[in-house]
PDB file of C-alpha atoms in Angstrom:
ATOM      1  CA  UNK A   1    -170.879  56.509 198.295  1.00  0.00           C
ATOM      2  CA  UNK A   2    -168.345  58.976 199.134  1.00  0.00           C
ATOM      3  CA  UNK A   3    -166.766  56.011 200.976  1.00  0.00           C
ATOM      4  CA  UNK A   4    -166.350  54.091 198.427  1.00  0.00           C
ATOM      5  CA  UNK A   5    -164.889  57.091 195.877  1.00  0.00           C
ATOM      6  CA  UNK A   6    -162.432  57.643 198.168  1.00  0.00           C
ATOM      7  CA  UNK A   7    -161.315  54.529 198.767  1.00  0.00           C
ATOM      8  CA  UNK A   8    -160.703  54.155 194.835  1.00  0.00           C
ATOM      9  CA  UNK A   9    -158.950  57.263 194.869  1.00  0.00           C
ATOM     10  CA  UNK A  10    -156.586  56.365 197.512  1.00  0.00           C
ATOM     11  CA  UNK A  11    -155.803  53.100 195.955  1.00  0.00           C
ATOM     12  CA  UNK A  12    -154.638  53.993 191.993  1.00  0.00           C
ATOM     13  CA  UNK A  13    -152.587  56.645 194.282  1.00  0.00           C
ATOM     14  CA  UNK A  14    -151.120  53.600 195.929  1.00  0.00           C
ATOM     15  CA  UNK A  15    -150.248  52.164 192.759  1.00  0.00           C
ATOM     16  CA  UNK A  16    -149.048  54.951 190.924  1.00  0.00           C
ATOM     17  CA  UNK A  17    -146.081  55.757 193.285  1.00  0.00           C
ATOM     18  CA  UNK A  18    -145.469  51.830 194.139  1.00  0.00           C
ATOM     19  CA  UNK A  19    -142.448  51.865 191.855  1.00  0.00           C
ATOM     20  CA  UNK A  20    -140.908  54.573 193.786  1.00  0.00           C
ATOM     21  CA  UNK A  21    -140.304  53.156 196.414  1.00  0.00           C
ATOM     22  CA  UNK A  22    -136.894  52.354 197.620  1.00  0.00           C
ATOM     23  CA  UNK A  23    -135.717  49.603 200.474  1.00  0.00           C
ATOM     24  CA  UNK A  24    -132.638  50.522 202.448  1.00  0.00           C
ATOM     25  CA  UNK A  25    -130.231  47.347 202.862  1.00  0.00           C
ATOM     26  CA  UNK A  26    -127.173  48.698 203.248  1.00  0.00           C
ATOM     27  CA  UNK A  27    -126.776  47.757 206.834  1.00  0.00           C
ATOM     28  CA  UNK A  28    -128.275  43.830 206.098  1.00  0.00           C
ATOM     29  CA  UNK A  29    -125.586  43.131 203.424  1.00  0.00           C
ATOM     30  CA  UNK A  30    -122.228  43.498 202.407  1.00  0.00           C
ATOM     31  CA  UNK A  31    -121.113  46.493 199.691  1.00  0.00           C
ATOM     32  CA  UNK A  32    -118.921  45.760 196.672  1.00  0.00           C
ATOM     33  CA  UNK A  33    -115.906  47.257 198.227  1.00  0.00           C
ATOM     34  CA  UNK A  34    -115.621  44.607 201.060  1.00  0.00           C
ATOM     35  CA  UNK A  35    -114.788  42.064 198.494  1.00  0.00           C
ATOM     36  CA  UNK A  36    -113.039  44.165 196.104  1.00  0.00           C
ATOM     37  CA  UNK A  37    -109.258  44.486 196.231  1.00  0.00           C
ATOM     38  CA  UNK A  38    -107.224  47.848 196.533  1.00  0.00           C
ATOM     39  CA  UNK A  39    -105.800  48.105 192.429  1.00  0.00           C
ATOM     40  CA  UNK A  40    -102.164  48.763 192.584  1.00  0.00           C
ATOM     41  CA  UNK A  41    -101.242  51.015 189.641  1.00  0.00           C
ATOM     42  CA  UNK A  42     -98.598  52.433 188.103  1.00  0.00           C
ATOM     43  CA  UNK A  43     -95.969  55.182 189.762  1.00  0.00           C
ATOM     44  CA  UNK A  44     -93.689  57.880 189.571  1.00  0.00           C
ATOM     45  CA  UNK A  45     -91.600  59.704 191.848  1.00  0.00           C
ATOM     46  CA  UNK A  46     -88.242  61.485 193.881  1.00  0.00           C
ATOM     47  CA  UNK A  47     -85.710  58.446 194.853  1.00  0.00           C
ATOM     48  CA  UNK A  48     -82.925  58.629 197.680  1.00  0.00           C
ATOM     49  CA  UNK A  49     -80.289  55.926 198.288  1.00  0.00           C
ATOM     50  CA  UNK A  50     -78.212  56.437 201.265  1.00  0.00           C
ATOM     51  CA  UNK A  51     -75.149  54.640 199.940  1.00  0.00           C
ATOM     52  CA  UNK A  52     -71.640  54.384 200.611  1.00  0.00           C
ATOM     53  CA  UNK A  53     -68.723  52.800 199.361  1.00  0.00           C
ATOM     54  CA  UNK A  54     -66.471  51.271 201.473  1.00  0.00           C
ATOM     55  CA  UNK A  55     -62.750  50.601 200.614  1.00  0.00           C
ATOM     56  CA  UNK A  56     -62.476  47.107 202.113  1.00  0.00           C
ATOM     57  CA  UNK A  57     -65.252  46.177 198.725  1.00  0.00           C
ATOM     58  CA  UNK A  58     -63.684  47.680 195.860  1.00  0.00           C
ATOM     59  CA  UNK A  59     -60.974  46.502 193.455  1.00  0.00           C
ATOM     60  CA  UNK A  60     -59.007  48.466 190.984  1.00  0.00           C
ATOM     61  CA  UNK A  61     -56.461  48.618 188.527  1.00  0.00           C
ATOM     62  CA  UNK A  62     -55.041  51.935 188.556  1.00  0.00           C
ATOM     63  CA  UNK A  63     -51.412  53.056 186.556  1.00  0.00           C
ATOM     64  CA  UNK A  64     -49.874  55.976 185.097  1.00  0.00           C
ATOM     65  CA  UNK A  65     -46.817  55.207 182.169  1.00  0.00           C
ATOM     66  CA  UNK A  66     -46.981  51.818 184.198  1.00  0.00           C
ATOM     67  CA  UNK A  67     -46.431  52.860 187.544  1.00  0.00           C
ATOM     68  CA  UNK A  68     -49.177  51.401 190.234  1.00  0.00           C
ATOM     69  CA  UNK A  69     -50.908  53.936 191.964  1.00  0.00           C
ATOM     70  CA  UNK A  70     -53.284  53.681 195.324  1.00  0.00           C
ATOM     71  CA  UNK A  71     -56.644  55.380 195.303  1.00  0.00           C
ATOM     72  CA  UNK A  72     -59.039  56.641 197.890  1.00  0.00           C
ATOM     73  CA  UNK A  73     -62.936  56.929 197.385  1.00  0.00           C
ATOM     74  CA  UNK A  74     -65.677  59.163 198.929  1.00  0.00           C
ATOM     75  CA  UNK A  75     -69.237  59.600 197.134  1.00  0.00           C
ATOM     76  CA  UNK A  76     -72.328  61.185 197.203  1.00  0.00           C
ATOM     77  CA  UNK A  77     -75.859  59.266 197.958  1.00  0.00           C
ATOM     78  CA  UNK A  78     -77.775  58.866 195.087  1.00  0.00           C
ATOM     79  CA  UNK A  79     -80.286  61.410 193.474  1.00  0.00           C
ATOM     80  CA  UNK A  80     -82.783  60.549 191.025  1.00  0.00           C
ATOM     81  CA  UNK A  81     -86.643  59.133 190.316  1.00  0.00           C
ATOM     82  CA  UNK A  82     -88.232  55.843 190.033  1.00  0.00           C
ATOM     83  CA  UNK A  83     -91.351  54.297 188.275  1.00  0.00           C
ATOM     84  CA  UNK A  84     -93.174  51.249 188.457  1.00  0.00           C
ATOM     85  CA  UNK A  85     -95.647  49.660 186.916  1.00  0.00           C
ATOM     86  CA  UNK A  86     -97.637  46.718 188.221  1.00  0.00           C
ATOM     87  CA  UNK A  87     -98.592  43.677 185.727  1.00  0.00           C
ATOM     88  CA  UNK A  88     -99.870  41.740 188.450  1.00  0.00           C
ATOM     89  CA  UNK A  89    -100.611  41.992 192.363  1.00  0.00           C
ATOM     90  CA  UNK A  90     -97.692  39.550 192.503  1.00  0.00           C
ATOM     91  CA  UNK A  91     -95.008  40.885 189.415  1.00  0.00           C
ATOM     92  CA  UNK A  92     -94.338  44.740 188.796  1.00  0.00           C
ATOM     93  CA  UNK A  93     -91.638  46.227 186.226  1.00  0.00           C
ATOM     94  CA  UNK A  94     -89.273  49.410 187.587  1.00  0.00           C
ATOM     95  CA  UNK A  95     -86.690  51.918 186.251  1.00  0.00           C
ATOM     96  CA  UNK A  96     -84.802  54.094 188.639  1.00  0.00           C
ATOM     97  CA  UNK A  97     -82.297  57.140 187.316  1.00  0.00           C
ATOM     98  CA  UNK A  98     -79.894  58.848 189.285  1.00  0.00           C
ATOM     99  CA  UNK A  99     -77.024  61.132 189.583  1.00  0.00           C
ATOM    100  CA  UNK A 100     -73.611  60.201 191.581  1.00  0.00           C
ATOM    101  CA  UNK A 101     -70.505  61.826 192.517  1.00  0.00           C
ATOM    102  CA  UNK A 102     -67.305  60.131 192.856  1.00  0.00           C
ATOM    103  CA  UNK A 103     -64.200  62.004 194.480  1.00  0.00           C
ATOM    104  CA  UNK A 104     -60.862  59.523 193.392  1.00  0.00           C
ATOM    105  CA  UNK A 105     -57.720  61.017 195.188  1.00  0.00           C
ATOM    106  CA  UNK A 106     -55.157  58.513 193.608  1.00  0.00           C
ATOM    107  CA  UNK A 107     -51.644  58.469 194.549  1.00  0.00           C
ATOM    108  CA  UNK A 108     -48.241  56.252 193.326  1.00  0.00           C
ATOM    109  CA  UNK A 109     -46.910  54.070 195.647  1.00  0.00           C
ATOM    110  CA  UNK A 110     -43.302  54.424 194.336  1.00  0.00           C
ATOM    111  CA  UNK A 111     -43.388  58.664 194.853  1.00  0.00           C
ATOM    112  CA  UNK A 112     -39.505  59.311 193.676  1.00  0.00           C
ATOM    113  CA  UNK A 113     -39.632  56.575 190.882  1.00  0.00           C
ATOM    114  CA  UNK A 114     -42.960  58.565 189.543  1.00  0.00           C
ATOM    115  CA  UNK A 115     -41.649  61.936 189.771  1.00  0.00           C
ATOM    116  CA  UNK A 116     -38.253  60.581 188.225  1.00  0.00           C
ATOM    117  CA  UNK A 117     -40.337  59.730 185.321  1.00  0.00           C
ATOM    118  CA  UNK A 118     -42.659  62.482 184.785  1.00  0.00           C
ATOM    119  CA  UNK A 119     -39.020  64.781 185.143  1.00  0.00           C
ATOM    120  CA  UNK A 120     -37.568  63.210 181.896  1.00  0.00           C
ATOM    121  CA  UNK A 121     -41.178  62.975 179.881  1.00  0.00           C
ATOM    122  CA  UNK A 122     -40.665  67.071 180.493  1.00  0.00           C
ATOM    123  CA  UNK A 123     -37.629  67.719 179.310  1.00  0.00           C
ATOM    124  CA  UNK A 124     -37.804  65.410 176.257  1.00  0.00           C
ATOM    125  CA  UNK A 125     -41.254  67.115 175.489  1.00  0.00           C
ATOM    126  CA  UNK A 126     -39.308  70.516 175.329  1.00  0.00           C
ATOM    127  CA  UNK A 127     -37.265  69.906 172.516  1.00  0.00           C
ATOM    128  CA  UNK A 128     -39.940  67.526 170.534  1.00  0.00           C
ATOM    129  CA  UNK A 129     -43.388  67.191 171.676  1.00  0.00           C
ATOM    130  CA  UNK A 130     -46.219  67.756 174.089  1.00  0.00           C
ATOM    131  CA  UNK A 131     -45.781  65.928 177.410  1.00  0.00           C
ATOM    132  CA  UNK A 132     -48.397  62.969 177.089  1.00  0.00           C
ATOM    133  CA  UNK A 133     -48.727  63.122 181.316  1.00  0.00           C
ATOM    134  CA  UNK A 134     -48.427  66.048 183.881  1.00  0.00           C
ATOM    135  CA  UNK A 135     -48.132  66.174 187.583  1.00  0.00           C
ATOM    136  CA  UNK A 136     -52.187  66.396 188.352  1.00  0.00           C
ATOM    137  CA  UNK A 137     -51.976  62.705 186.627  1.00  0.00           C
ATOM    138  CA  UNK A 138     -49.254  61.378 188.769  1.00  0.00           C
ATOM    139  CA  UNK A 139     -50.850  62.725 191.795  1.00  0.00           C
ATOM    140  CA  UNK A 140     -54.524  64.215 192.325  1.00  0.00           C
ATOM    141  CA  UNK A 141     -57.933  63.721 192.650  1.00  0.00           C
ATOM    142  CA  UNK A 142     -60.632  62.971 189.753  1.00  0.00           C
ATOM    143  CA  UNK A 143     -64.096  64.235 190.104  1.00  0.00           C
ATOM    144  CA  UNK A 144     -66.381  61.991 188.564  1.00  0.00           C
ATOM    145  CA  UNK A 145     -70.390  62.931 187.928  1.00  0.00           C
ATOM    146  CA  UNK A 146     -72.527  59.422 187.005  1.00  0.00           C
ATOM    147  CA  UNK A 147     -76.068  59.342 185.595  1.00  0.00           C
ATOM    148  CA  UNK A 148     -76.958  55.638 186.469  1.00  0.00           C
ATOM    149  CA  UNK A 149     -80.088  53.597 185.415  1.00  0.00           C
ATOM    150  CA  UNK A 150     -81.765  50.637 186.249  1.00  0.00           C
ATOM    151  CA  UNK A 151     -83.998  48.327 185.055  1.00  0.00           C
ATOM    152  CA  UNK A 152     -85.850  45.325 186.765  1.00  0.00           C
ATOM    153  CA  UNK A 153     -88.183  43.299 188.233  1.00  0.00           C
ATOM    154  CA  UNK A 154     -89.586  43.194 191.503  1.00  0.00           C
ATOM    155  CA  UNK A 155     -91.684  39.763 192.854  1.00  0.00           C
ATOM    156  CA  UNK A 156     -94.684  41.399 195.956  1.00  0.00           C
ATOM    157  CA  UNK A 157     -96.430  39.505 198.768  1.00  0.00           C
ATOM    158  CA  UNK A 158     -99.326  41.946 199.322  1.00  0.00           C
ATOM    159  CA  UNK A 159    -100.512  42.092 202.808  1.00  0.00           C
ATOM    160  CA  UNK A 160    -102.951  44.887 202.791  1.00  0.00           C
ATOM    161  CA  UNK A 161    -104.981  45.862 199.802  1.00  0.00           C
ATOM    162  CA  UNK A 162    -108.295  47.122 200.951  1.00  0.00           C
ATOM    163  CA  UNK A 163    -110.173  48.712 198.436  1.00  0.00           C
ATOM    164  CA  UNK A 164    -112.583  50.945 200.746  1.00  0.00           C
ATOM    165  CA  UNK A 165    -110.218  52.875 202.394  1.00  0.00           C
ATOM    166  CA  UNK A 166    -107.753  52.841 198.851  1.00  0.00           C
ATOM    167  CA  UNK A 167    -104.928  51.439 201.345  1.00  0.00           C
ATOM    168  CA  UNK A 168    -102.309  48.655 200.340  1.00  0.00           C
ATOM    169  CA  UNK A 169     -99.118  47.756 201.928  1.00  0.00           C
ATOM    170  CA  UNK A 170     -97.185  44.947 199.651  1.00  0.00           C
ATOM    171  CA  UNK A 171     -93.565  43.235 201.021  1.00  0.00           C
ATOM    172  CA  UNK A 172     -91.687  43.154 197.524  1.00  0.00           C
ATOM    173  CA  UNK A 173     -88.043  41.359 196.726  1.00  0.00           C
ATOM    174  CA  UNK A 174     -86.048  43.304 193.476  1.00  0.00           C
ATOM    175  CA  UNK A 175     -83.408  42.464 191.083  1.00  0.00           C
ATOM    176  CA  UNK A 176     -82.421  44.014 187.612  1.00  0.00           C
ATOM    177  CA  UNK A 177     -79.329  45.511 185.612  1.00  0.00           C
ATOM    178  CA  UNK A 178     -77.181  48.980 186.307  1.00  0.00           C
ATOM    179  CA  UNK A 179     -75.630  50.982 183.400  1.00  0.00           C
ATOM    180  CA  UNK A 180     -74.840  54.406 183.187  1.00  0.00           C
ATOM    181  CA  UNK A 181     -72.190  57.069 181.646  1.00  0.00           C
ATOM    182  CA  UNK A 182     -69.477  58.423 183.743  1.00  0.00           C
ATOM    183  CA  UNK A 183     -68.021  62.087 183.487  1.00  0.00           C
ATOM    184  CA  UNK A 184     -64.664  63.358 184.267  1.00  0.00           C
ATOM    185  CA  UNK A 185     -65.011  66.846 185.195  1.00  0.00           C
ATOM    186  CA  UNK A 186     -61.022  67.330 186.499  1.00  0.00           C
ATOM    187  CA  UNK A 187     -58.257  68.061 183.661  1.00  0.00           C
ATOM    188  CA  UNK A 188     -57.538  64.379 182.526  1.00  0.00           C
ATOM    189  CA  UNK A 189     -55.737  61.791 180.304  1.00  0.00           C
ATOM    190  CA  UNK A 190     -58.395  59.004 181.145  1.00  0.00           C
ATOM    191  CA  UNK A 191     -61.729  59.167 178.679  1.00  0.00           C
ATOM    192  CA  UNK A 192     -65.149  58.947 180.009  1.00  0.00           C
ATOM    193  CA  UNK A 193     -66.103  55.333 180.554  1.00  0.00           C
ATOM    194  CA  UNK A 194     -69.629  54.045 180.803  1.00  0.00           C
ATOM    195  CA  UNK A 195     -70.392  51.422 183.372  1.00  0.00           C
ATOM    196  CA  UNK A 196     -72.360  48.195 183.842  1.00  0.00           C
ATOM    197  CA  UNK A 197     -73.556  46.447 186.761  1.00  0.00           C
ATOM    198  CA  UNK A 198     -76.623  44.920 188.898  1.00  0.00           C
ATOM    199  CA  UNK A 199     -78.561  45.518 191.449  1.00  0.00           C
ATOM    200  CA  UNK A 200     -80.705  43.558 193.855  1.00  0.00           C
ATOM    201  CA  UNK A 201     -82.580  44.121 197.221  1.00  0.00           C
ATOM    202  CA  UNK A 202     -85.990  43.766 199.250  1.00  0.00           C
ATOM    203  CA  UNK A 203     -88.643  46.330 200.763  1.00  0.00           C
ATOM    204  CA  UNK A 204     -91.957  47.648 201.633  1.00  0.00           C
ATOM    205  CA  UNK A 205     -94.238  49.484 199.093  1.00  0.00           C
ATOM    206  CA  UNK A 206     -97.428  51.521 201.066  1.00  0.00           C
ATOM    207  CA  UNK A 207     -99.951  53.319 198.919  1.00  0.00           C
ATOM    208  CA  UNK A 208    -102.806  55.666 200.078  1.00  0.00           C
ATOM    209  CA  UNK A 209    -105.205  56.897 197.257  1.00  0.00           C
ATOM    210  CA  UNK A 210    -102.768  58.583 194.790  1.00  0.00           C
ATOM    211  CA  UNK A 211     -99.763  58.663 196.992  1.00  0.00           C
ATOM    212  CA  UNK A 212     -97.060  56.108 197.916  1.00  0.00           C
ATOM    213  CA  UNK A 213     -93.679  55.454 199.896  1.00  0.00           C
ATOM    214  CA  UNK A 214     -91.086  52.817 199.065  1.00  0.00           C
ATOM    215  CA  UNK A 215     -88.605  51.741 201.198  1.00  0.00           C
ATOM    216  CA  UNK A 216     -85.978  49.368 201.935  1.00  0.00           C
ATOM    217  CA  UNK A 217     -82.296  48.026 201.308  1.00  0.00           C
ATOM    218  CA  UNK A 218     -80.522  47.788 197.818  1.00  0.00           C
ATOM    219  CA  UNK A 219     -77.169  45.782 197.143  1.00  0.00           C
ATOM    220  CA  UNK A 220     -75.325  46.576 193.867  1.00  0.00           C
ATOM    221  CA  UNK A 221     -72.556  45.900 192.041  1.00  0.00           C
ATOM    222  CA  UNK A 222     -70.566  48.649 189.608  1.00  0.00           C
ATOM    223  CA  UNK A 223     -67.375  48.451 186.932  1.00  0.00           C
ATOM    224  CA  UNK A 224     -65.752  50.801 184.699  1.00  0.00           C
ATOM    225  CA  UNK A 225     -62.443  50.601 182.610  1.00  0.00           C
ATOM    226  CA  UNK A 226     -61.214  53.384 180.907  1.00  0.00           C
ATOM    227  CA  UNK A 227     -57.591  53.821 179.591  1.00  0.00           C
ATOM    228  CA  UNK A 228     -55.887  57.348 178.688  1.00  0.00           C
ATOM    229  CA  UNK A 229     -57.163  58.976 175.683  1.00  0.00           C
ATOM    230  CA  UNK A 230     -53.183  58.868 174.292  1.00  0.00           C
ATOM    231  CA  UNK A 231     -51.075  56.215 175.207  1.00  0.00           C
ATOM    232  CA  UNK A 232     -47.568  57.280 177.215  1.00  0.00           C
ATOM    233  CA  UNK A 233     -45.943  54.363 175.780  1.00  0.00           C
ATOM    234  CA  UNK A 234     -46.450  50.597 173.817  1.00  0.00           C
ATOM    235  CA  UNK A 235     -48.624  49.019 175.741  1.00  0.00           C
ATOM    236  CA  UNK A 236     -52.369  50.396 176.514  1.00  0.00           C
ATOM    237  CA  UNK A 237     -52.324  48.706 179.296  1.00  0.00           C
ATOM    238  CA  UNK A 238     -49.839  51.037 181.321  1.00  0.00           C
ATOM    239  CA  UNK A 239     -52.114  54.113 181.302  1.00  0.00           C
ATOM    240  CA  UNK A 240     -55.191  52.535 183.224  1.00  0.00           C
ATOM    241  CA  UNK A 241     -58.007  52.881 185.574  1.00  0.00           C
ATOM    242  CA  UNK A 242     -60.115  49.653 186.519  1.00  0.00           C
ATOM    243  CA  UNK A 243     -63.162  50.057 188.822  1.00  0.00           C
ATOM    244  CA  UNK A 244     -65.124  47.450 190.323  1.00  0.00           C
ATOM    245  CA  UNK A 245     -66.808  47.829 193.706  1.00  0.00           C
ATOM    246  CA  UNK A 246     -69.498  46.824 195.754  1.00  0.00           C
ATOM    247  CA  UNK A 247     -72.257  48.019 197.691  1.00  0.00           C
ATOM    248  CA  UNK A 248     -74.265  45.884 200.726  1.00  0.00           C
ATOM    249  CA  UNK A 249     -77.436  47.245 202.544  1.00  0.00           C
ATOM    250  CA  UNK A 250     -78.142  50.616 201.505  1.00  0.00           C
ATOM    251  CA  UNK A 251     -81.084  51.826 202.877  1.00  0.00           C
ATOM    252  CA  UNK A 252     -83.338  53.680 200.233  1.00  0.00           C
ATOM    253  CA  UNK A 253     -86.728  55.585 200.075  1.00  0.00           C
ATOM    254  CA  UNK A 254     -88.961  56.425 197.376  1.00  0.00           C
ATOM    255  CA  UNK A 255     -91.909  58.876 197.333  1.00  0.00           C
ATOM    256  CA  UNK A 256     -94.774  59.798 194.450  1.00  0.00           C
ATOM    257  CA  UNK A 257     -97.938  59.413 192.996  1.00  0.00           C
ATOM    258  CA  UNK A 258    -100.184  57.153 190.692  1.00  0.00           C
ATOM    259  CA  UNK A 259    -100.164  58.136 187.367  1.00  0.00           C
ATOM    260  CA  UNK A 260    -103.736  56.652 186.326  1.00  0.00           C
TER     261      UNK A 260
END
C-alpha cells in the first residue's frame, strides 16, 4: 500500500515540474548572430588630410593696376570632422568640414615698371585722393584662412561584417562637391572670395562596436576669383586674383563613433 502511495506521489511531482524543464542546444545548432550581418550605422568624428599643393598643378591669374605678378603657395593640411550615414550596405551619404591656411607670397615680374607705377599713384594721391594701391599690394604675402565643406556620395564593397564580434571592414570609392568661404586676414585690396570645387577618392572604412577609422586617398579640385574691392583704373579686370589648383593622392584619416 505504501508502495503504491508513493509511487502516485512521485508521479504528479513528475508532472508538475515537466514544464520546467529546459534542453541545452546551443552547441547542436547555429545562433542568430552567425547569419546576421554586422549593421553599419551612422558616424561622426575628427578628420585629417595630409595635403599639399604643388606649384607644377595650379593656375592663376594674378595683377595689380594691370601689371602680372608671380605667386608662390605653401598650406596647411586640413582640419575638420566628417559624418556619414549609411542608406545601404552598398550606398552611404557624407559631409566633411574643415579649416585651411593658405600663405600667397606674390611678386611682379616687371619690379621697376611696378614700383614706377605705384611712385606716381602716390604723389597724385597727395594732392587729390587716397592711393587706391600701396606697396604690401605690389609686393607681399596674403594669409588666407578657408572653412571648406563637402558633400557626397560614397559606393562600399563590404568585406567583413560579422555581427557577433560587431566587426566590419567595407572597401568604399567617394565623389561629391567642395565649397567654402575664404578669408583674407593680411591688409588688402582683394575681397573675400568663396570657392567651388570637387572632390573624389577611394578607401577603407573599419568599425568595432561604437568606434571606427577611415582611411585612404582624396583628389580635389579648388577655384576662387576675387577682384579688388576698388578698382585702380577702367577695367576690373586689371586688379585680379584667379585661383585654380589641384590636388592628387592625399592621404587622409578619419576617426569617431556611431551615433545610434
Amino acid at each position: 500500500m505504501r508502495k503504491r502511495i508513493f509511487t502516485i506521489i512521485l508521479l504528479f511531482s513528475t508532472l508538475t515540474f515537466a514544464d520546467r524543464i529546459v534542453i541545452d542546444t546551443s552547441m547542436a545548432t547555429s545562433t542568430e548572430s552567425d547569419y546576421k550581418n554586422f549593421e553599419d550605422r551612422g558616424s561622426f568624428g575628427p578628420y585629417v588630410e595630409f595635403s599639399n599643393i604643388k606649384m607644377k598643378n595650379v593656375e592663376y591669374s594674378y595683377k595689380v593696376s594691370g601689371i602680372k605678378e608671380d605667386i608662390n603657395i605653401d598650406n596647411t593640411y586640413i582640419y575638420g570632422a566628417s559624418g556619414s550615414l549609411p542608406l545601404t550596405e552598398w550606398f552611404d551619404i557624407y559631409l566633411m568640414a574643415g579649416y585651411q591656411y593658405l600663405g600667397i607670397s606674390h611678386k611682379p615680374r616687371n619690379r621697376d615698371k611696378a614700383y614706377k607705377l605705384l611712385a606716381e599713384e602716390l604723389e597724385f594721391a597727395d594732392d587729390f585722393f587716397e592711393a587706391k594701391f600701396d606697396s604690401s599690394d605690389i609686393e607681399g604675402r596674403h594669409e588666407i584662412h578657408t572653412a571648406l565643406f563637402q558633400l557626397g556620395f560614397d559606393l562600399a564593397l563590404p568585406l567583413v561584417m560579422n555581427y557577433r564580434h560587431q566587426f566590419m571592414i567595407k572597401l568604399y570609392a567617394f565623389g561629391g562637391a567642395v565649397f567654402g568661404k575664404t578669408f583674407f586676414g593680411d591688409d588688402t585690396q582683394f575681397t573675400s572670395p568663396a570657392t567651388y570645387g570637387y572632390a573624389y577618392g577611394a578607401g577603407v572604412r573599419m568599425a568595432w562596436h561604437g568606434f571606427f577609422l577611415s582611411s585612404g586617398f582624396r583628389n580635389s579640385h579648388e577655384y576662387f576669383h576675387t577682384y579688388f574691392e576698388r578698382k585702380t583704373g577702367t577695367d576690373r579686370e586689371d586688379d585680379e586674383f584667379m585661383l585654380d589648383f589641384d590636388t592628387y593622392f592625399q592621404p587622409y584619416v578619419s576617426l569617431g563613433i556611431t551615433l545610434f
